[in-house]
Amino acid sequence: MKTTGSLMLLIPLLLSTAITTLHGQSEKTLVKSFNLNGNQFVLLDLEGNVDVKTWKGDLMRIQITVALENGTEAMLKSLVQAGRYNLKGDDATGEFVVTAPGLQRKVTVRGKELVENISYTVFAPENVTVRLNDSASTSKEDVKIPNQF
């Protein structure tokens, strides 16, 4: 009888822990650096929150924070390893363009679209002008970078 009583108490506890873990938000921070090859103009063609800061470095560094609302840590790790959040830099147009091509594909989990919250913190050299591509209105706006140093 004691074993049955203990199991009756243990099962709800395990279920609530499993449900909390499954519905908990998984988060990971990634960093990518770009050599701008002398370019002084950068276009960030990225969706999500973008915070631009200056720094005295020669490279542009982008910190990407990814949170999955309906995914697990293992799923997030797998998506990172598959290159979903890789950033690509291209300077063929006269300005350095940063994109996230892996995010163009939709991911579904158990028939529901994966909910990803992605934010970027961009550390740009002081002599670089950064513009955001606003995909909602397809207009471009200049980002004013305050001198923080």
XYZ file of C-alpha atoms in Angstrom:
149
model
C 0.000 0.000 0.000
C 2.832 2.412 0.786
C 4.301 1.896 -2.677
C 0.969 2.642 -4.345
C 0.506 5.778 -2.230
C 4.010 6.973 -3.030
C 3.456 6.366 -6.728
C 0.163 8.276 -6.610
C 2.030 11.285 -5.197
C 5.043 10.921 -7.473
C 3.172 10.647 -10.789
C 1.480 14.101 -10.629
C 4.789 15.655 -9.599
C 6.598 14.093 -12.555
C 3.829 15.084 -14.959
C 3.837 18.698 -13.804
C 7.627 18.830 -14.124
C 7.477 17.349 -17.635
C 4.768 19.786 -18.733
C 6.681 22.749 -17.312
C 9.826 21.616 -19.108
C 8.010 21.125 -22.410
C 6.279 24.511 -22.250
C 9.236 26.385 -20.793
C 11.090 28.738 -23.047
C 14.439 27.511 -24.366
C 17.021 30.233 -25.017
C 20.491 30.401 -26.553
C 22.891 33.228 -27.393
C 25.135 33.031 -30.462
C 27.840 35.415 -31.685
C 29.010 36.093 -35.240
C 31.770 38.503 -36.277
C 32.214 40.070 -39.711
C 35.253 41.657 -41.331
C 33.666 44.559 -43.217
C 36.602 44.732 -45.670
C 36.664 48.532 -45.476
C 32.920 48.980 -46.095
C 31.488 51.927 -44.201
C 27.839 51.130 -44.963
C 26.021 48.097 -43.578
C 22.464 46.954 -44.335
C 20.943 44.582 -41.774
C 18.285 42.550 -43.580
C 17.111 40.847 -40.388
C 13.696 40.302 -38.847
C 13.288 40.774 -35.118
C 14.475 43.297 -32.572
C 17.784 44.916 -33.505
C 19.825 47.015 -31.081
C 22.815 48.801 -32.626
C 25.776 49.964 -30.547
C 29.214 51.274 -31.440
C 32.525 49.988 -30.284
C 36.181 50.617 -31.024
C 36.797 47.258 -32.686
C 37.491 46.842 -36.411
C 35.084 43.932 -36.808
C 31.308 44.099 -36.644
C 30.017 41.675 -34.034
C 26.405 40.476 -33.881
C 25.027 38.767 -30.793
C 21.917 36.717 -31.593
C 19.520 35.682 -28.840
C 17.064 32.952 -29.828
C 14.191 31.815 -27.623
C 11.766 29.036 -28.545
C 8.319 29.330 -27.003
C 7.137 25.894 -28.078
C 10.391 23.967 -28.321
C 12.906 22.190 -26.139
C 16.600 22.771 -25.434
C 17.432 19.725 -27.569
C 15.376 21.106 -30.460
C 17.095 24.496 -30.208
C 20.517 22.834 -30.123
C 19.614 20.814 -33.214
C 18.425 23.929 -35.084
C 21.657 25.750 -34.201
C 23.767 22.794 -35.397
C 21.760 22.657 -38.638
C 22.683 26.295 -39.315
C 19.214 27.815 -39.006
C 20.518 30.939 -37.244
C 23.703 31.401 -39.287
C 24.221 34.917 -40.589
C 25.645 35.597 -44.036
C 27.560 38.719 -45.063
C 27.877 39.907 -48.666
C 29.534 43.054 -50.003
C 28.811 42.623 -53.728
C 26.402 45.601 -53.851
C 28.797 48.253 -52.567
C 27.495 48.009 -49.026
C 27.883 45.122 -46.626
C 24.553 43.239 -46.387
C 23.844 40.861 -43.494
C 21.070 38.273 -43.898
C 19.800 35.183 -42.101
C 18.901 32.870 -45.011
C 18.066 29.892 -42.781
C 15.152 31.781 -41.241
C 13.312 31.900 -44.580
C 12.182 28.305 -44.044
C 9.248 27.627 -41.743
C 9.641 24.954 -39.058
C 6.669 23.032 -37.696
C 6.513 21.042 -34.476
C 3.684 18.560 -34.068
C 1.770 20.340 -36.829
C 2.223 23.829 -35.329
C 4.614 26.491 -36.570
C 7.635 26.947 -34.325
C 7.458 30.218 -32.370
C 10.898 31.837 -32.289
C 11.753 35.112 -30.583
C 14.968 36.396 -32.118
C 16.809 39.558 -31.168
C 20.114 40.978 -32.341
C 22.639 43.219 -30.628
C 24.995 44.680 -33.218
C 28.358 46.123 -32.225
C 29.510 48.197 -35.201
C 32.787 50.077 -35.609
C 32.476 53.815 -34.942
C 33.069 54.823 -38.571
C 30.298 52.585 -39.981
C 26.740 53.630 -40.885
C 24.196 50.892 -40.183
C 20.787 50.716 -41.838
C 17.888 48.401 -41.060
C 15.721 46.831 -43.728
C 12.201 47.139 -42.348
C 10.541 44.102 -43.913
C 7.062 45.156 -42.746
C 7.035 48.340 -44.823
C 9.983 47.447 -47.092
C 11.501 50.842 -46.405
C 15.009 51.428 -45.151
C 15.848 53.751 -42.326
C 19.164 55.023 -41.079
C 20.177 53.973 -37.626
C 21.851 56.729 -35.699
C 24.658 55.248 -33.670
C 25.507 57.314 -30.605
C 29.173 57.564 -29.748
C 29.410 55.534 -26.546
C 33.163 55.775 -26.005
